[in-house]
Short mmCIF file of C-alpha atoms in Angstrom, two decimals:
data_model
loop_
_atom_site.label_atom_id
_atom_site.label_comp_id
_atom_site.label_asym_id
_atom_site.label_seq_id
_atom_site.Cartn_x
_atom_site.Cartn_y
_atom_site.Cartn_z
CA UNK U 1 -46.21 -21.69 -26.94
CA UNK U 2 -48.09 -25.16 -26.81
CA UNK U 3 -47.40 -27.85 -29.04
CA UNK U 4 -50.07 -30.39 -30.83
CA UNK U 5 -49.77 -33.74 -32.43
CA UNK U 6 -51.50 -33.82 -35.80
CA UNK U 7 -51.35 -35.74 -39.10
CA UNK U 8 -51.86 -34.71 -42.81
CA UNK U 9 -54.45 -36.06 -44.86
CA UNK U 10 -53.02 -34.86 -48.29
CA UNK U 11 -53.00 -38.09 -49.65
CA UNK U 12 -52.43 -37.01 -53.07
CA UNK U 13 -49.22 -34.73 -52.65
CA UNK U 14 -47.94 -35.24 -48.88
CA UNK U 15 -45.61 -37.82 -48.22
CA UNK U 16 -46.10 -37.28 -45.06
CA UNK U 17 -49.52 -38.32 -45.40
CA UNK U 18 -49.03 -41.52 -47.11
CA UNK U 19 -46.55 -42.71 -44.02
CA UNK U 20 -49.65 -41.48 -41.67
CA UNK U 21 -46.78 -39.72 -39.93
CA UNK U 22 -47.50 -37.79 -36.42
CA UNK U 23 -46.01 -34.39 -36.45
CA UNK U 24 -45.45 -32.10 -33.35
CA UNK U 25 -46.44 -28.79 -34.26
CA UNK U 26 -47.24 -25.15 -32.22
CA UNK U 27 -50.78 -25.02 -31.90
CA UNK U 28 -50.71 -21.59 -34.09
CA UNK U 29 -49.36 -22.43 -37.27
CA UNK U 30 -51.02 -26.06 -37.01
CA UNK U 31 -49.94 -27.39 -40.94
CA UNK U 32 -47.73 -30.08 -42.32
CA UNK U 33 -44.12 -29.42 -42.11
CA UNK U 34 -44.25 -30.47 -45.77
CA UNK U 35 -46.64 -29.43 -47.90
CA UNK U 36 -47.87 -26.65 -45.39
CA UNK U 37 -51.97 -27.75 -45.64
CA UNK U 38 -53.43 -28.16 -41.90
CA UNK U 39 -53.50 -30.85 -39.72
CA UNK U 40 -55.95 -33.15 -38.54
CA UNK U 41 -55.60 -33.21 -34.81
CA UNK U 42 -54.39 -36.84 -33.58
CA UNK U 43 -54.43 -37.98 -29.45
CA UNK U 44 -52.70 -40.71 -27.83
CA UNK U 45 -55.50 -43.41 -28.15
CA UNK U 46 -56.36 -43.05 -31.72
CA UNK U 47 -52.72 -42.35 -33.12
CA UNK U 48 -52.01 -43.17 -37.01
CA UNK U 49 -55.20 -45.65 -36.87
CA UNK U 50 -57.76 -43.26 -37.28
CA UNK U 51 -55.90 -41.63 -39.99
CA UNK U 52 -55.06 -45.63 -41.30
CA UNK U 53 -59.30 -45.98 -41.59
CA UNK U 54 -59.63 -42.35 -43.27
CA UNK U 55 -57.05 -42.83 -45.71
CA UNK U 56 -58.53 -46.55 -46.26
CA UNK U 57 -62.34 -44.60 -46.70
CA UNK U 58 -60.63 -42.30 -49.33
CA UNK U 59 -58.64 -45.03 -51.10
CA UNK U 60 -61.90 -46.78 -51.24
CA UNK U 61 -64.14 -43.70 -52.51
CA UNK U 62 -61.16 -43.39 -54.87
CA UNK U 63 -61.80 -47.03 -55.97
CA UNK U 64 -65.52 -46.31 -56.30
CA UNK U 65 -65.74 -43.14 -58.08
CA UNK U 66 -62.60 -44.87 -60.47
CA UNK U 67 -65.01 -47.92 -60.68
CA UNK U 68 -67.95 -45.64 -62.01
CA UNK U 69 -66.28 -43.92 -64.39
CA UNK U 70 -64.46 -47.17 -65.98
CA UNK U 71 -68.29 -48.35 -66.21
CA UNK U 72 -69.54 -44.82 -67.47
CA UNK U 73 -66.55 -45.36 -70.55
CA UNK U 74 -67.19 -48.61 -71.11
CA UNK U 75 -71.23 -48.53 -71.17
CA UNK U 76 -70.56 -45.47 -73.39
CA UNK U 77 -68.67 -47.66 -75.68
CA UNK U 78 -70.38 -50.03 -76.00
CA UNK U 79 -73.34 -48.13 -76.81
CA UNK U 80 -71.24 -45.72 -78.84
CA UNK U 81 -70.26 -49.72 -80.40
CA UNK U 82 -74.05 -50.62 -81.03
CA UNK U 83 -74.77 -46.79 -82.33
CA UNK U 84 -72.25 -47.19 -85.17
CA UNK U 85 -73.29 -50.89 -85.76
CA UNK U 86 -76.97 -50.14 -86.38
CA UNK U 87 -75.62 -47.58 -88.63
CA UNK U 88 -73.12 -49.65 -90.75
CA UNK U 89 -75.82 -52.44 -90.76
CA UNK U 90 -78.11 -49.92 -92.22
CA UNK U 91 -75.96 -48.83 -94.67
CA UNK U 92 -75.30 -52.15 -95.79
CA UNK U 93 -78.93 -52.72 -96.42
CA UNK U 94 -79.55 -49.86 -98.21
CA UNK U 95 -76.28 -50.51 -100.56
CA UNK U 96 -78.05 -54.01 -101.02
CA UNK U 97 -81.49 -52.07 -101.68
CA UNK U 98 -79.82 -50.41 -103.93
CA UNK U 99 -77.95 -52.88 -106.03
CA UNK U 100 -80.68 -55.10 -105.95
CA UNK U 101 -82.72 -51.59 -107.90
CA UNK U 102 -79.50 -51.00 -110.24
CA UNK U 103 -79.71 -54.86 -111.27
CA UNK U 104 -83.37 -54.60 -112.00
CA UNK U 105 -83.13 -51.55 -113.96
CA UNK U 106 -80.55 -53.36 -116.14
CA UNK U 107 -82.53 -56.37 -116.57
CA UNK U 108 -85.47 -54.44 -117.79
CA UNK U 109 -82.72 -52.15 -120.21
CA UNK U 110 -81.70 -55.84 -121.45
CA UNK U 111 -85.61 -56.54 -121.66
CA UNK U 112 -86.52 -53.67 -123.30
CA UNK U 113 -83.80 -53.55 -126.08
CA UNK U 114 -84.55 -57.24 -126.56
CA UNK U 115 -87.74 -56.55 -127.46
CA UNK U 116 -87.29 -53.77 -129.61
CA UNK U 117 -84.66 -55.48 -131.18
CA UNK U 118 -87.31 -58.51 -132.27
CA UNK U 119 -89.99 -55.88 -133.46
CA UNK U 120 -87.50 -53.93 -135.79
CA UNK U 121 -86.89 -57.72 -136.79
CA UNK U 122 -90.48 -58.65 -137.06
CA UNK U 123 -90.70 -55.31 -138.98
CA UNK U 124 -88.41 -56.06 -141.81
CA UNK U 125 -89.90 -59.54 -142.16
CA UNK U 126 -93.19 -58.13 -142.60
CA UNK U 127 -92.26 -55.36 -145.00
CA UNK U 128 -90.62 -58.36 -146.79
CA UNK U 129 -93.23 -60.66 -147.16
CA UNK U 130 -95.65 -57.75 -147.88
CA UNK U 131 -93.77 -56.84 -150.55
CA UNK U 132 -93.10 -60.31 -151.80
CA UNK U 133 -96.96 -60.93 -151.43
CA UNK U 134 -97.28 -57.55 -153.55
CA UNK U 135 -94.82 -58.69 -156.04
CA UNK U 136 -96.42 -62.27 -156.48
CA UNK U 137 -99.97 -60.19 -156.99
CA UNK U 138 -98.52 -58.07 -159.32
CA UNK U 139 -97.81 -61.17 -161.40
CA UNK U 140 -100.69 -62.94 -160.71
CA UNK U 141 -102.96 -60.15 -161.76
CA UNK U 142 -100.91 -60.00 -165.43
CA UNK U 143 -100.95 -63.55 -165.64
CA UNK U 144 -104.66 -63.82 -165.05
CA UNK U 145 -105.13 -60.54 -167.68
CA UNK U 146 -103.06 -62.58 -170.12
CA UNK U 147 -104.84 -65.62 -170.17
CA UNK U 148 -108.31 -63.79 -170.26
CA UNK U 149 -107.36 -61.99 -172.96
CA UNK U 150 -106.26 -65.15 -174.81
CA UNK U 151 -109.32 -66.75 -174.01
CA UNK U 152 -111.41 -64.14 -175.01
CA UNK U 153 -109.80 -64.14 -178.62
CA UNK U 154 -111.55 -66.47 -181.27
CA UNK U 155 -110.43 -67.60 -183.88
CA UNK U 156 -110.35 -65.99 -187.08
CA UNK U 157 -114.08 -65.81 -188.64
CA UNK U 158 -114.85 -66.32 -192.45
CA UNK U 159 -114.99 -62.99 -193.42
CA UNK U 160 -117.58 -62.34 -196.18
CA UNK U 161 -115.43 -58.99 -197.01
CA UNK U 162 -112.30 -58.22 -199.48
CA UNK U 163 -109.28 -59.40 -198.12
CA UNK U 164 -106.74 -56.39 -198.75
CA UNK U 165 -104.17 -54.23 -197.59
CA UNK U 166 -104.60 -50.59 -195.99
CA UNK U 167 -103.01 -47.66 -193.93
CA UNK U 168 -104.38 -47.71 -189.96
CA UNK U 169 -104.27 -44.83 -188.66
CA UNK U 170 -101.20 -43.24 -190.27
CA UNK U 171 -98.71 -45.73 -187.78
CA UNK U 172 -99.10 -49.33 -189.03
CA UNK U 173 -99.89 -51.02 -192.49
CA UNK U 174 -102.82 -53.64 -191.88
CA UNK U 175 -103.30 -56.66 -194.28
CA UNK U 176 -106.58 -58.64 -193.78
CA UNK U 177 -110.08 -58.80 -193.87
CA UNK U 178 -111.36 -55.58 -194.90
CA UNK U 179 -115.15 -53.90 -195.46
CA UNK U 180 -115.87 -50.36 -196.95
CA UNK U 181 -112.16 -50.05 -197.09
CA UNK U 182 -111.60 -50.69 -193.22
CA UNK U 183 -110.35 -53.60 -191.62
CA UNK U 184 -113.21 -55.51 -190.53
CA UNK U 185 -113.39 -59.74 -189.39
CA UNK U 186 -110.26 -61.21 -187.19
CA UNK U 187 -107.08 -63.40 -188.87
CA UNK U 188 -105.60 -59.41 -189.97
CA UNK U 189 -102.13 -58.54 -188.71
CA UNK U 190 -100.71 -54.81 -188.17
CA UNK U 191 -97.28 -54.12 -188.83
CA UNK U 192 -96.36 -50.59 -186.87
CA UNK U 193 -94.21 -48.07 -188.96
CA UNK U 194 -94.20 -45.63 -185.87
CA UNK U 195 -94.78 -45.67 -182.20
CA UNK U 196 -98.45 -45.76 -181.26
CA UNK U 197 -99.83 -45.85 -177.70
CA UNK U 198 -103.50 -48.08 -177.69
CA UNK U 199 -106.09 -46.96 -175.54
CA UNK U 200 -107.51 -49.82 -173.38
CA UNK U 201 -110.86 -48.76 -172.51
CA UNK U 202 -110.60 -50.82 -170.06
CA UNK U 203 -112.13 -48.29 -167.05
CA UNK U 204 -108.93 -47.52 -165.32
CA UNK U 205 -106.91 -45.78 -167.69
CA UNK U 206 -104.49 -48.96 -169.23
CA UNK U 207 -102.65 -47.98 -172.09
CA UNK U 208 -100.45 -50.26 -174.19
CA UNK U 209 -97.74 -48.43 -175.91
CA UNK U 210 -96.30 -50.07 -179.21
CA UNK U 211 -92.96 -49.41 -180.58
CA UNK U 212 -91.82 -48.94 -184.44
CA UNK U 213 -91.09 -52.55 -186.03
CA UNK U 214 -93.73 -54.30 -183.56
CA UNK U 215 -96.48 -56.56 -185.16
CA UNK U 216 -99.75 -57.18 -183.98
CA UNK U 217 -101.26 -60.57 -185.19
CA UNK U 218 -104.54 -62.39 -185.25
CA UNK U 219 -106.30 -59.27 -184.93
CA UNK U 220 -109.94 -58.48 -184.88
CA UNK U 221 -111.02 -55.26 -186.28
CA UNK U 222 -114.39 -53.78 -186.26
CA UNK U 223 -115.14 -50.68 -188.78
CA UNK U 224 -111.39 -50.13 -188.74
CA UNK U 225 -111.21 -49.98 -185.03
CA UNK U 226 -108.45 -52.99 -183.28
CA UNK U 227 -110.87 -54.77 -180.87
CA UNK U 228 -108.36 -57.46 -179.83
CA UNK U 229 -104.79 -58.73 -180.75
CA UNK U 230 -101.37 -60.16 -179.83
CA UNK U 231 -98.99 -57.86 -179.79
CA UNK U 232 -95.16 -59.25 -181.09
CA UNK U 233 -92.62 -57.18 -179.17
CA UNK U 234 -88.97 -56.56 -180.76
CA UNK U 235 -87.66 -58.77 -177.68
CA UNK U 236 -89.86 -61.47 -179.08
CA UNK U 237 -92.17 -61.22 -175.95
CA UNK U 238 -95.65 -61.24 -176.88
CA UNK U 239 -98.70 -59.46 -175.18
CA UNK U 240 -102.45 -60.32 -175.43
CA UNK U 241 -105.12 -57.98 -175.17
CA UNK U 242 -108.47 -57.14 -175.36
CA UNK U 243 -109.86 -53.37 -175.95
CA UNK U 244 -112.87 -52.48 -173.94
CA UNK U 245 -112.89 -55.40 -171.87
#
């Protein structure tokens, strides 16, 4: 049986290997005494130097391929790094976007209830005034009807008639000027015995109602008909007025 010298390249597993150890083995079963994987044949003049420059070749490709794939993981993470960045930076401006629409919508709520606010105010300020405006017209318009009606009364004539006393009507005893046994000529007064409501005639339907115990004085009376008086309330208030007019 011949014998060969060979060496194991099972760098990994073999220390045999790693020692770049020459073993003498029988050319049939030509593996590592070790770890039994086959043997790279070795001669005098290259010895453990040729294995010495393939294990340094592996230890280098070893380096390399390690040296790619610490490139490959850190490229990745840093582009994994940028990838989440971009994303977290987006997110931030859209939470921003969105705050900044949040605090706008508020600022118009605050607007918009300001402003409704100062019309229910502007509102009641005009239903105020129109109703103080209404009021003061109210007054005016009696005031000026007052004072027309007192201008429009003369004073009493010289009546050519009988001055005497009658029954108007039923409601009031009337003591004055009197023709064909009606009052007729002004300076007569009324006194009312019962409640009498006085038509106007003034075109819009104006009544004067007149209570029991109320006098009307300086009358003028026209074929027993009142033309024009002041009526003396109980309260002591007094109203003018003119029929007709």
């Amino acid at each position: 049986m011949a014998e060969k010298k060979g060496i194991c390249r099972n760098y990994v597993n073999c220390p045999l290997a790693d020692k770049e150890e020459i073993q003498i083995v029988d050319d049939i079963n030509f593996v590592c005494q070790h770890c039994h994987q086959p043997l790279e044949l070795a001669d005098n003049n290259t010895g453990g130097k040729g294995g010495f420059d393939n294990k340094k070749k592996l230890l280098l490709k070893r380096i390399g391929i390690a040296t790619v794939a610490i490139g490959l993981v850190v490229g990745g993470y840093f582009l994994f790094s940028s990838i989440i960045a971009k994303k977290e930076a987006r997110q931030l401006e859209i939470q921003q976007q969105e705050k900044e629409r949040v605090e706008d919508s508020i600022s118009r709520a605050e607007a918009l209830r300001e402003a409704e606010v100062q019309c229910r105010e502007d509102s009641l300020r005009i239903a105020k005034e129109i109703q103080l405006a209404k009021k003061q017209h109210e007054e005016d318009s009696i005031r000026i009807a007052d004072s027309i009606a007192k201008a429009k009364l003369t004073k009493p004539v010289v009546n050519t008639g009988n001055w005497g006393t009658c029954k108007w009507k039923g409601v009031a005893t009337y003591e004055g000027p009197m023709q064909g046994g009606k009052p007729h000529g002004g300076g007569g007064a009324l006194k009312f015995q019962k409640p009498y409501t006085l038509d106007l005639k003034d075109g819009v339907g104006g009544k004067l109602e007149i209570k029991a115990g109320e006098n009307v004085r300086n009358s003028k009376c026209k074929n027993g008909e009142l033309i024009q008086g002041e009526l003396q309330r109980n309260d002591g208030t007094h109203k003018w007025f003119n029929i007709g007019a």
